[in-house]
Coordinates of C-alpha atoms and ligand atoms in Angstrom, one line a residue:
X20 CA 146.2 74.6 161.5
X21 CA 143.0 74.2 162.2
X22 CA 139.7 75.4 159.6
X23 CA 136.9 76.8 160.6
X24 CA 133.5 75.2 161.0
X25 CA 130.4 76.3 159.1
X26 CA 128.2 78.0 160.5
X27 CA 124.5 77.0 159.5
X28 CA 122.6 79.9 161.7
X29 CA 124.1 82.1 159.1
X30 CA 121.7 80.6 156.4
X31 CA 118.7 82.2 155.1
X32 CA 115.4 80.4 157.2
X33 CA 114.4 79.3 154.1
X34 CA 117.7 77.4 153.2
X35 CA 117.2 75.4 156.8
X36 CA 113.4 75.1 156.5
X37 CA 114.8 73.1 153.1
X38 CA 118.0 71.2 155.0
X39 CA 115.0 70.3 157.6
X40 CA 112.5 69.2 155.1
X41 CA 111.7 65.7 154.6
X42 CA 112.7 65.1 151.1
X43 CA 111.5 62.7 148.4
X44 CA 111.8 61.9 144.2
X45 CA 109.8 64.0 142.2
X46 CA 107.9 61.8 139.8
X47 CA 104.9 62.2 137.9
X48 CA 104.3 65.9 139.5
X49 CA 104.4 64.0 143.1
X50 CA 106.5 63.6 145.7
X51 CA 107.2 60.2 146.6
X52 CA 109.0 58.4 148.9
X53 CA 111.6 55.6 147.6
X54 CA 109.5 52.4 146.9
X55 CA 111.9 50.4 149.4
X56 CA 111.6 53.5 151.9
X57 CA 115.4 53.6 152.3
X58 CA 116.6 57.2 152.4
X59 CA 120.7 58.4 152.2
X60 CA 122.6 61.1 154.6
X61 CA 123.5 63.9 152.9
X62 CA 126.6 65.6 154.6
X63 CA 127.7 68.9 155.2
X64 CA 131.9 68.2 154.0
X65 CA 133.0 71.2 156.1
X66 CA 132.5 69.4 159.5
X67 CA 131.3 65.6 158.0
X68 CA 127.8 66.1 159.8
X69 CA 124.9 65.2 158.7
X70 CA 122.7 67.9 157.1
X71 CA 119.4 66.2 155.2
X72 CA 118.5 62.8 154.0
X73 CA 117.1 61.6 150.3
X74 CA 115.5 58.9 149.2
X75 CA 118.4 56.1 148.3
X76 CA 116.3 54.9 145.1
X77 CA 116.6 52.1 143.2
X78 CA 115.4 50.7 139.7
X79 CA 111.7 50.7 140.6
X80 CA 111.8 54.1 141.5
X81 CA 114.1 54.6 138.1
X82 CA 111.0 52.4 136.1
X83 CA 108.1 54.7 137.5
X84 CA 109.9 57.7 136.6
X85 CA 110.5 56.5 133.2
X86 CA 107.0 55.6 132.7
X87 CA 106.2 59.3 133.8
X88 CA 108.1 60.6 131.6
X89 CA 107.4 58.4 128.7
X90 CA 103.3 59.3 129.4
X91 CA 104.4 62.9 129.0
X92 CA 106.4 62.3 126.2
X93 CA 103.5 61.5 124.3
X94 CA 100.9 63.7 125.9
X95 CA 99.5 66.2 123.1
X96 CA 100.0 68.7 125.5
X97 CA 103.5 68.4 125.7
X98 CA 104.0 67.0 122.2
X99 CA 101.7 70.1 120.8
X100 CA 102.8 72.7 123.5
X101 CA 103.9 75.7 121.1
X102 CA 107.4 76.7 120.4
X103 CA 106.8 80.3 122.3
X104 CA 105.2 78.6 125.0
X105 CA 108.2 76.2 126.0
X106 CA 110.6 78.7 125.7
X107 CA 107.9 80.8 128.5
X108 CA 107.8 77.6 130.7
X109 CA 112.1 78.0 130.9
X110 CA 112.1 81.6 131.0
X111 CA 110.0 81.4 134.5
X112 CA 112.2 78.6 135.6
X113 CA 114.7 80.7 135.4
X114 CA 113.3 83.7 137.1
X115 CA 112.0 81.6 140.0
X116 CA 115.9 80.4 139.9
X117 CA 117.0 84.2 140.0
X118 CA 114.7 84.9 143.1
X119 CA 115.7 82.0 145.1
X120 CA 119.8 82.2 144.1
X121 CA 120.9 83.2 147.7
X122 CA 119.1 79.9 148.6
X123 CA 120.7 78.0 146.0
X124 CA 124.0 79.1 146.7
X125 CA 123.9 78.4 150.4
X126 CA 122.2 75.1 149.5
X127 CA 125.4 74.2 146.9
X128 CA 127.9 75.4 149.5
X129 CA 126.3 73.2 152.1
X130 CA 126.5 70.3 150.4
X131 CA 129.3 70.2 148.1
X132 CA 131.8 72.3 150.2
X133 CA 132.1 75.2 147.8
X134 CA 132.1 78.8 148.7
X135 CA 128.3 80.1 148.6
X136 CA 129.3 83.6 147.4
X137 CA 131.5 82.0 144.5
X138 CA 128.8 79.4 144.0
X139 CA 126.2 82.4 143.7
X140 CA 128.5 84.4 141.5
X141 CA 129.5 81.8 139.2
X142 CA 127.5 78.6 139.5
X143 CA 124.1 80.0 139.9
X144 CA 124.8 83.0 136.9
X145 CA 126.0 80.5 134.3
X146 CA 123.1 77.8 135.2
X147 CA 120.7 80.8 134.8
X148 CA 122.4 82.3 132.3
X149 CA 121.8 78.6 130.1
X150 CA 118.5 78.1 130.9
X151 CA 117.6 81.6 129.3
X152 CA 119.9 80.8 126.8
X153 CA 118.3 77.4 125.8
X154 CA 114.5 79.1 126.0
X155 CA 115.4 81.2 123.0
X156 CA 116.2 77.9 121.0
X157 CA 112.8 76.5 120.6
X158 CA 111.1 79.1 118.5
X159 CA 114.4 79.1 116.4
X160 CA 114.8 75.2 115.9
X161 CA 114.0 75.0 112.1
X162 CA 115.2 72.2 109.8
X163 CA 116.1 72.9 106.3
X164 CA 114.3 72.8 102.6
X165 CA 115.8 71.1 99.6
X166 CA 115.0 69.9 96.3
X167 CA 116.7 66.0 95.7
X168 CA 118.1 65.4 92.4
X169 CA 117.4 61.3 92.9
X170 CA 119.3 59.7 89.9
X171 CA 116.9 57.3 89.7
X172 CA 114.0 59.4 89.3
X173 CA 114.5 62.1 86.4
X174 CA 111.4 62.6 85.7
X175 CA 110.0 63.1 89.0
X176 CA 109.7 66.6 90.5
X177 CA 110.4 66.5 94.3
X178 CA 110.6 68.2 96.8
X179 CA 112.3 67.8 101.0
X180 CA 112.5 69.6 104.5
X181 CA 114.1 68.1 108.0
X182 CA 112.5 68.7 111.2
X183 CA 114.4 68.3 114.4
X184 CA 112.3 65.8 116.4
X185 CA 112.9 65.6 120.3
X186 CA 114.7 62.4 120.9
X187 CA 112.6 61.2 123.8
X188 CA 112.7 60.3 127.2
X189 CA 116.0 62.3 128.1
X190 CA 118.0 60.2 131.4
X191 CA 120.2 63.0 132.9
X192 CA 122.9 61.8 135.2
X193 CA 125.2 64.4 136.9
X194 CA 128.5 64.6 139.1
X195 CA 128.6 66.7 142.3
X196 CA 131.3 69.1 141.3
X197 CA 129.1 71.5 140.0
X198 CA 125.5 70.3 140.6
X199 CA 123.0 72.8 139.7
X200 CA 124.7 74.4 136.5
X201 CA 126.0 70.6 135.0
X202 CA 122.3 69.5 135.3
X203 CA 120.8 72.8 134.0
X204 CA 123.3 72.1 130.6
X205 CA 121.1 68.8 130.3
X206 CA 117.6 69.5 131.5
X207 CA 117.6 73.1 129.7
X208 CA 118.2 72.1 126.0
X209 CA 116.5 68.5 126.7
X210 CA 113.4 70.2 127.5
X211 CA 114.0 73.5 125.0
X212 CA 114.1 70.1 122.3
X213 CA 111.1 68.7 123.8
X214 CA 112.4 66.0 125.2
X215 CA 111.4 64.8 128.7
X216 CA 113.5 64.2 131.6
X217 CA 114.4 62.0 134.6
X218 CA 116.7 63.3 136.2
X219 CA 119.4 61.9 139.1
X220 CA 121.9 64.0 140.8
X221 CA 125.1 62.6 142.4
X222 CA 124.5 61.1 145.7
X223 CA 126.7 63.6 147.4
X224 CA 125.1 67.2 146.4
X225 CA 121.1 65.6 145.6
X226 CA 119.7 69.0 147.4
X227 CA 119.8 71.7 144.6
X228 CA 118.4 69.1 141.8
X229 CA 115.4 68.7 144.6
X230 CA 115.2 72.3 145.0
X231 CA 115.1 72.8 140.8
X232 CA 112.7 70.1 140.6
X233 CA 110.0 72.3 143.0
X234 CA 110.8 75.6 141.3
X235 CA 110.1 73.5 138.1
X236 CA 107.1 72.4 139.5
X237 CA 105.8 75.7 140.3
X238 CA 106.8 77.3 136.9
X239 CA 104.1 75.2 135.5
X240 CA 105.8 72.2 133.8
X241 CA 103.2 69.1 133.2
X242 CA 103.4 66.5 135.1
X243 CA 106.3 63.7 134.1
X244 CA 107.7 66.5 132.1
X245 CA 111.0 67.1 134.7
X246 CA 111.6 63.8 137.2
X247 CA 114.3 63.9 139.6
X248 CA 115.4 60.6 141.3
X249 CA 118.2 60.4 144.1
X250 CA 119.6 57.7 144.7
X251 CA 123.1 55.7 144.4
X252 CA 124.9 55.4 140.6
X253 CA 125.4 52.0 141.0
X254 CA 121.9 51.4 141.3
X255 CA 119.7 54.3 140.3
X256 CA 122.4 55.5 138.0
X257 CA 123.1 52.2 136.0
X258 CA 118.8 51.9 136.2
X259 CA 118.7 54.5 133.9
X260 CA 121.6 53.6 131.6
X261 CA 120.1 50.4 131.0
X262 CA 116.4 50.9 131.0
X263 CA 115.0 50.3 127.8
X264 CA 112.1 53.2 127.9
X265 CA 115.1 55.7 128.0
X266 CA 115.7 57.3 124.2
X267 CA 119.1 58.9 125.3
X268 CA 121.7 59.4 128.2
X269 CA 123.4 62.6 128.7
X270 CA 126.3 61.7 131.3
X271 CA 128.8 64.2 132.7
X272 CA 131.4 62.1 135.7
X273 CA 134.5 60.0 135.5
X274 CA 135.9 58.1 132.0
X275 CA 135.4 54.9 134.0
X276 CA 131.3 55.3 134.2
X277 CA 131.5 57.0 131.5
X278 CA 132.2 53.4 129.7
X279 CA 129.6 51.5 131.7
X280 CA 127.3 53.6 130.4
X281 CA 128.2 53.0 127.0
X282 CA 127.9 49.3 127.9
X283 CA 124.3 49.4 129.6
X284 CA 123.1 51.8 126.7
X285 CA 123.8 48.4 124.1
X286 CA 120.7 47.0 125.1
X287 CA 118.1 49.4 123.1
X288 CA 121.2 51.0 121.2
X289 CA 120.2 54.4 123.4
X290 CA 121.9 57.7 122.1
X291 CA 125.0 58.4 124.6
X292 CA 126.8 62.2 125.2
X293 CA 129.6 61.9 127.6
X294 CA 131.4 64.9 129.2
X295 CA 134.4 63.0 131.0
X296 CA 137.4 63.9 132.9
X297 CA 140.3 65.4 131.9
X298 CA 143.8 66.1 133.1
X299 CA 144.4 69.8 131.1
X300 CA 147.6 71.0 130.1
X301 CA 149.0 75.2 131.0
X302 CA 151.4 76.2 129.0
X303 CA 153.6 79.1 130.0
X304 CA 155.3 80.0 126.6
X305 CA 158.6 82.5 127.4
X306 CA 157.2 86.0 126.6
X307 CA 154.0 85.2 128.9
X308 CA 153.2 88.0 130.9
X309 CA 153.7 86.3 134.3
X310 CA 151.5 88.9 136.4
X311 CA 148.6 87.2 134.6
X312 CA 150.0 83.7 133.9
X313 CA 150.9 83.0 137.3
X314 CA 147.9 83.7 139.3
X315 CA 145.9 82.2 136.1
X316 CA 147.4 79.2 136.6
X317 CA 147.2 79.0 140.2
X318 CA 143.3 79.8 139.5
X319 CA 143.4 77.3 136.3
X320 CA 144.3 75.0 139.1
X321 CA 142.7 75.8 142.5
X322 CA 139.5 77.2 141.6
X323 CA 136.3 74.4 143.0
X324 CA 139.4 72.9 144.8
X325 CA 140.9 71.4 142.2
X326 CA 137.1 69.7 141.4
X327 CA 137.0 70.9 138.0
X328 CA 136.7 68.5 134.8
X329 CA 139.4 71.3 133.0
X330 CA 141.3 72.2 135.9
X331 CA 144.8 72.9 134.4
X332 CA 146.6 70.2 136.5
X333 CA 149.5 70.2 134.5
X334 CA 151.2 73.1 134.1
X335 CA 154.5 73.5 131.6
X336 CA 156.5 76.5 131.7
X337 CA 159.3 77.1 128.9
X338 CA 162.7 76.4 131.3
X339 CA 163.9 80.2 131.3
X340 CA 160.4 81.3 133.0
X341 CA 160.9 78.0 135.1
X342 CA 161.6 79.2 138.4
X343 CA 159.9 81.8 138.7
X344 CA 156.7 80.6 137.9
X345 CA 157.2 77.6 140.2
X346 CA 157.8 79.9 142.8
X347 CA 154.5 82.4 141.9
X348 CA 152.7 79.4 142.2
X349 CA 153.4 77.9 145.4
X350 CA 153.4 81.4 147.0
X351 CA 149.7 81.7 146.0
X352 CA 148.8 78.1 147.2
X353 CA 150.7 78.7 150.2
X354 CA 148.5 81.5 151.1
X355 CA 145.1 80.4 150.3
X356 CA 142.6 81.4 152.7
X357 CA 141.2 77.4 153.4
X358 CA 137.6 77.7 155.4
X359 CA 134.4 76.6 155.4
X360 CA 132.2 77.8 152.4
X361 CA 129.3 79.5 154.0
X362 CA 132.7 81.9 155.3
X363 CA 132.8 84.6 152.1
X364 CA 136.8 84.5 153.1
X365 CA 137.1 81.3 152.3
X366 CA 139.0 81.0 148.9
X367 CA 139.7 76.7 149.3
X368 CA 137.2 75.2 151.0
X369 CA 136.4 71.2 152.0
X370 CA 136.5 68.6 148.9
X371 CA 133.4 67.1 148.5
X372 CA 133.8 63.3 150.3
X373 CA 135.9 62.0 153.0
X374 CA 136.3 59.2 149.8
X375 CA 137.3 62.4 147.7
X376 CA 140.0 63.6 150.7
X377 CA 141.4 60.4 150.6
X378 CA 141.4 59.8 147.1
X379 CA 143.6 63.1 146.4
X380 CA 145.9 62.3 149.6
X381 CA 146.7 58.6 148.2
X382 CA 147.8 60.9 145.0
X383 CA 149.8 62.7 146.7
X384 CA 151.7 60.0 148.3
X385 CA 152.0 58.3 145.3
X386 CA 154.0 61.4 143.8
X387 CA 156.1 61.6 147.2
X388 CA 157.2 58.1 146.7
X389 CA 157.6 58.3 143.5
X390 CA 160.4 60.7 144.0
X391 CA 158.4 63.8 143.2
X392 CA 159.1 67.0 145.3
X393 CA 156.7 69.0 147.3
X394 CA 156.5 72.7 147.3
X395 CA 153.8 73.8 148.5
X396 CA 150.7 71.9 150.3
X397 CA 151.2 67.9 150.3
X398 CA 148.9 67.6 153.6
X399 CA 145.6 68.3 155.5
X400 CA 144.9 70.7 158.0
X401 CA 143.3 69.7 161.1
X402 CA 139.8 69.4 162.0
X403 CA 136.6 67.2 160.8
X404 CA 136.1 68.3 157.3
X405 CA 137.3 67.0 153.7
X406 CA 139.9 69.5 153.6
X407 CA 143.2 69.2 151.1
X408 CA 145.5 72.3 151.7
X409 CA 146.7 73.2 148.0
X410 CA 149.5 71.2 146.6
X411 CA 151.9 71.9 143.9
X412 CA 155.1 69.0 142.8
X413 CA 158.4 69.5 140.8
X414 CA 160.6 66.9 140.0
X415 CA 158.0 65.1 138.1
X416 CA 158.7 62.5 135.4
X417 CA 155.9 61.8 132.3
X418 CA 155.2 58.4 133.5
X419 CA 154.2 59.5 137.0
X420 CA 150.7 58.5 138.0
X421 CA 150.0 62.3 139.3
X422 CA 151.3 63.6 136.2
X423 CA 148.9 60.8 134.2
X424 CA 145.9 60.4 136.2
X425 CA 143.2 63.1 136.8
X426 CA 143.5 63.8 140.8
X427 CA 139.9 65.5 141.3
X428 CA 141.4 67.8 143.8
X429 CA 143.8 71.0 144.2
X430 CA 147.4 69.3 143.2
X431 CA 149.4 70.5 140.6
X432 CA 152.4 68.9 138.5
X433 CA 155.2 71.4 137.1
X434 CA 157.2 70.5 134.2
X435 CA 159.7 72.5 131.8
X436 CA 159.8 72.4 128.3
X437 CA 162.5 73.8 125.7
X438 CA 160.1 74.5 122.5
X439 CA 157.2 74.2 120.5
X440 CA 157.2 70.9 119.6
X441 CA 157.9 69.4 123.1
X442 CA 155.6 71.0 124.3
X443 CA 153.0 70.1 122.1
X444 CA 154.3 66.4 122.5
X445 CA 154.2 66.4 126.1
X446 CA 150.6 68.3 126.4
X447 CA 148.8 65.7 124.1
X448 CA 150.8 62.9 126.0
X449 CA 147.6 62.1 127.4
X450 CA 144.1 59.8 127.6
X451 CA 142.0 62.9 127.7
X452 CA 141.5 65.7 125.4
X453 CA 139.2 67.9 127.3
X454 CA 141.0 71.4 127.4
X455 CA 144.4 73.6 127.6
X456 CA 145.7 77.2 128.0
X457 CA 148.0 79.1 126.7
X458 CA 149.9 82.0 128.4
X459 CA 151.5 84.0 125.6
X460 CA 151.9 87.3 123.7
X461 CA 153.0 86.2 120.5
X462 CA 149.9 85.8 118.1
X463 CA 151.8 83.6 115.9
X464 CA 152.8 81.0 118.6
X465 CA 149.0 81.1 119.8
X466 CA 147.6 80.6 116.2
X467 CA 150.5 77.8 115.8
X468 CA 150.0 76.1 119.1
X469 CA 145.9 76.0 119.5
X470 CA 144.8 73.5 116.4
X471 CA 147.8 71.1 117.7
X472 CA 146.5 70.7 120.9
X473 CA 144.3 67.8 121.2
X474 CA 141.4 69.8 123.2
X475 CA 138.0 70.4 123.0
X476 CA 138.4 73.9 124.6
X477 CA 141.8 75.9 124.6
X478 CA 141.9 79.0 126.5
X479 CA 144.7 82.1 125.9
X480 CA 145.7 84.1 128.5
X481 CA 142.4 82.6 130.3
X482 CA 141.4 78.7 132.0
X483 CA 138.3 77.7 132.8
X484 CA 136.2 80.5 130.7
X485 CA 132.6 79.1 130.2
X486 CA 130.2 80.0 128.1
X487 CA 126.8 78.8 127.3
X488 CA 127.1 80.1 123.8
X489 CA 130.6 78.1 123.3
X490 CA 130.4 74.1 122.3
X491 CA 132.1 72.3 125.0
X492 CA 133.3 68.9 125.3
X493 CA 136.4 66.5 125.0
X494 CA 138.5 65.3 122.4
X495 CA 139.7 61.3 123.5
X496 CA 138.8 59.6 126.7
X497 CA 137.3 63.2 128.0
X498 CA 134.0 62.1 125.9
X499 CA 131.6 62.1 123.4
X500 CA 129.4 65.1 121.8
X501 CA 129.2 69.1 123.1
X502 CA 127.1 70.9 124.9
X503 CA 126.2 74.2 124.8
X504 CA 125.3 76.6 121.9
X505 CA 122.5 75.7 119.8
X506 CA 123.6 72.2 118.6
X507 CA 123.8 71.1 122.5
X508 CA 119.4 71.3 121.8
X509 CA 119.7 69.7 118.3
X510 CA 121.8 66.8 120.1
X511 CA 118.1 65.8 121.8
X512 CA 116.8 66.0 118.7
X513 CA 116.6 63.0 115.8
X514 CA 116.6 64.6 112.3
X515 CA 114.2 63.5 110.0
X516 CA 114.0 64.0 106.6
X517 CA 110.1 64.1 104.5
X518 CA 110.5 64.1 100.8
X519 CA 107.8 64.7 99.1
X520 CA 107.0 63.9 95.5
X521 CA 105.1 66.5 93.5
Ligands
NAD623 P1 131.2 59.6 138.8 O1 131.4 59.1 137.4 O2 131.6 58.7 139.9 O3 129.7 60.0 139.1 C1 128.9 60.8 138.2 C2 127.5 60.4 138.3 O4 127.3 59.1 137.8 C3 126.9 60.4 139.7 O5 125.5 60.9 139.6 C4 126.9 58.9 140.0 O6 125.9 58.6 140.9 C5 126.6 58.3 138.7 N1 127.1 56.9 138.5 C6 128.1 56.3 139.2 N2 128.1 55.0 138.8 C7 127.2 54.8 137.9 C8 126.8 53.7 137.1 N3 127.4 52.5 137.2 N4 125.8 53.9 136.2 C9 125.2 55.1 136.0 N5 125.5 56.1 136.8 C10 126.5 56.0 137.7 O7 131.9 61.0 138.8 P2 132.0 62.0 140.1 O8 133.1 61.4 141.0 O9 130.7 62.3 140.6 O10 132.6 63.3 139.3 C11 133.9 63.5 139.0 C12 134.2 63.2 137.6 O11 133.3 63.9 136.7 C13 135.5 63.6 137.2 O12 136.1 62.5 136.4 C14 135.4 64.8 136.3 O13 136.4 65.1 135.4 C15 134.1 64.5 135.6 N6 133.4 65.7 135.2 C16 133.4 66.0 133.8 C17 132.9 67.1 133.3 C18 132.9 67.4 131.9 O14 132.1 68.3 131.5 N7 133.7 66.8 131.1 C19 132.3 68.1 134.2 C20 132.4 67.8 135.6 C21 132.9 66.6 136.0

């Protein structure tokens, strides 16, 4: 079969005008070029043409941006900005976000391959949705009082507060599954903390972080306050992790940068949150209601393609609900409208790389020769663009490297289980820890299953629910600290106690 192309005429003129526009770093309140003057091709992974370029920066672009925001980091306008102010400078962020979201989306879809209305819908809302929920945090960021009982003092009266002290200069680094709202859960409580920022998007999807950076710009932030560098990870990337004028990292990609991070962050000992990947378990228990479970797992599964951190790529179903979930399934991947994203039809579109196509397809014939059956899916269709039609295997065994390894992409693995206990045993037979669901009607067996999961989120009757208000993070090799909720702006924070003696 073969997809669709995209069709950019259909864009707002303001969304070309953008794809058009000579792009540079935002740095200092300027745009600048790369110091080198190299620039990278940003494509469009519906048809593998070229859309834009950015400038391919490297670690003296990463050191001027640090010095930026290290010079407005200690600005007393920044540092003394009040509480009600901050939280004014976000809120118009986000409104200029909210007029410009048809924009956005189209941008997103463009470049990542996602479907604009469904990026609009649900990208765009939730990454507005944080950075209105993080402005309410700063005029509510209070530390505590107390009154020590020092041992060694008994006759001394004192007295002691905290105060939550922004951390510093904040390096954000972000993956291109879900640009704009992954960088908005780091810039937004970074800068509701007081923290500054320099910021780099993933090389594939730079456009929306450049877009955010000039609505930033024109809500008023100071200078320095908000950087964003494009560039390469290997080079602007690992800049960041290893620069010393950086105070923390806040990463969200794969386990294995994830731990050269870590390493690069030894040198000035550098606070580290990690959001990781994940390979989540379904579980279909045997009084599920099927008309939800099956097309929540198929969702759990296909929704972004597959390109989801918690996509539920493992799906167990108790062995008398075995077949017929197998079969609901397939059927829905079967008929999956596959398409271009700028088409609002399109319910899979492209995955984000030709590297990401061929990364899943080596999966998948790893599982085929590995004796694992086919279903549904297991090829491309034709045409120029990164697509993966949706796959689903049975006849999987646990050591399986698609039943192990996270795939990034719209493949599923199918395996029965006979109770509780194997079930649990199975889910947690894993590296990562970064969510589950559960498909059930019995409250019991929900309340006994959830705490023995080894997840930082586990869903009933639901995958993939989001919430700013709701911690999020992994358990395991799926990372390192939450974000979200008020503690995601506490985590750019240092506490620090004063104790006073009367
Ligand atoms: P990736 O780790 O390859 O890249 C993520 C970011 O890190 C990019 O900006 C990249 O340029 C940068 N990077 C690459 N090498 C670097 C280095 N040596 N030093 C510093 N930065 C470097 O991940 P990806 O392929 O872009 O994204 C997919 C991964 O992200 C998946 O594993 C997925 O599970 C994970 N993810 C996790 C979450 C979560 O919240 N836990 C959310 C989304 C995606």
């Amino acid at each position: 079969m073969n997809v669709a192309t995209n069709d950019l005429s259909t864009t707002r003129p303001e969304t070309r005008e953008f794809l058009a526009a000579e792009h540079k770093n935002f740095i200092n309140g300027q745009w600048q070029a790369a110091k080198s003057g190299k620039t990278l091709e940003v494509y469009d992974p519906a048809t593998g043409q070229t859309v834009s370029h950015v400038p391919d920066s490297d670690a003296v672009d990463i050191d001027e941006a640090v010095k930026a925001a290290r010079q407005a980091f200690e600005d007393r306008a920044w540092q003394n900005m009040k509480p009600a102010v901050r939280e004014r400078l976000l809120h118009r962020l986000a409104d200029l976000m909210e007029t410009n979201v048809d924009i956005l989306a189209e941008l997103e879809s463009i470049d990542n391959g996602k479907s604009a209305a469904v990026s609009g819908a649900v990208d765009m809302a939730c990454a507005i949705d944080c950075m209105r929920y993080m402005a309410g945090v700063p005029s509510k960021l209070n530390g505590s009082t107390l009154k020590p009982s020092t041992p060694f003092m008994p006759d001394s009266e004192l007295f002691a507060y905290t105060n939550h002290v922004p951390v510093g200069v904040v390096g954000a680094i972000v993956p291109w599954n879900f640009p704009t709202l992954l960088l908005c859960w780091k810039i937004a409580p970074a800068l509701a903390a007081g923290c500054t920022v320099v910021l780099k998007p993933a090389e594939e999807t730079p456009l929306t972080a450049l877009y955010i950076a000039k609505l930033a710009s024109e809500a008023g932030f100071p200078p320095g306050v908000l950087n964003v560098v494009t560039g390469y990870g290997h080079t602007a990337g690992a800049a960041i992790s290893a620069h010393p004028g950086v105070d923390k990292v806040t990463f969200t990609g794969s386990t294995e940068v994830g731990r050269l991070i870590v390493q690069a962050a030894t040198g000035n000992l550098k606070k580290v949150t990690l959001e990781l990947g994940g390979k989540s378990p379904a579980i279909v228990m045997p009084d599920a209601d099927l008309d939800i479970a099956i097309p929540g797992a198929a969702s759990g599964i296909f929704f972004n393609h597959g390109q989801v951190c918690t996509a539920g790529s493992r799906l167990y179903v108790h062995k008398s609900q075995f077949d017929r979930v197998v079969e609901g399934v397939a059927d829905v991947a079967r008929n999956m409208k596959i398409g271009p994203g700028l088409d609002p039809t399109t319910e899979i579109g492209p995955l984000v790389s030709k590297i990401q196509q061929e990364r899943v397809c080596s999966y998948i014939e790893s599982g085929r020769e590995s004796g694992a059956e086919i279903i549904a899916g297991g090829d491309t269709p034709d045409g120029n663009g990164y697509f993966v039609n949706p796959t689903v295997f049975v006849n999987t065994n646990p050591d399986m490297k698609i039943v192990r390894e996270e795939i990034f992409g719209p493949v599923l693995v199918v395996q029965p289980f006979d109770d509780l206990d194997d079930v649990v045993a199975q889910a947690n037979d894993s590296p990562f820890g970064l969510a589950a669901s559960i498909w059930s009607k019995d409250v019991s067996t929900i309340h006994r299953l959830a705490p023995r999961l080894r997840a930082g989120t586990v869903w009933v009757n639901c995958h993939n629910v989001i919430d700013v208000a709701l911690p999020f993070g992994g358990f395991k090799e799926s990372g390192w600290g939450r974000e979200n909720g008020i503690d995601a702006v506490k985590a750019f924070t240092e506490t620090q106690s004063v104790v006073i003696s009367l």
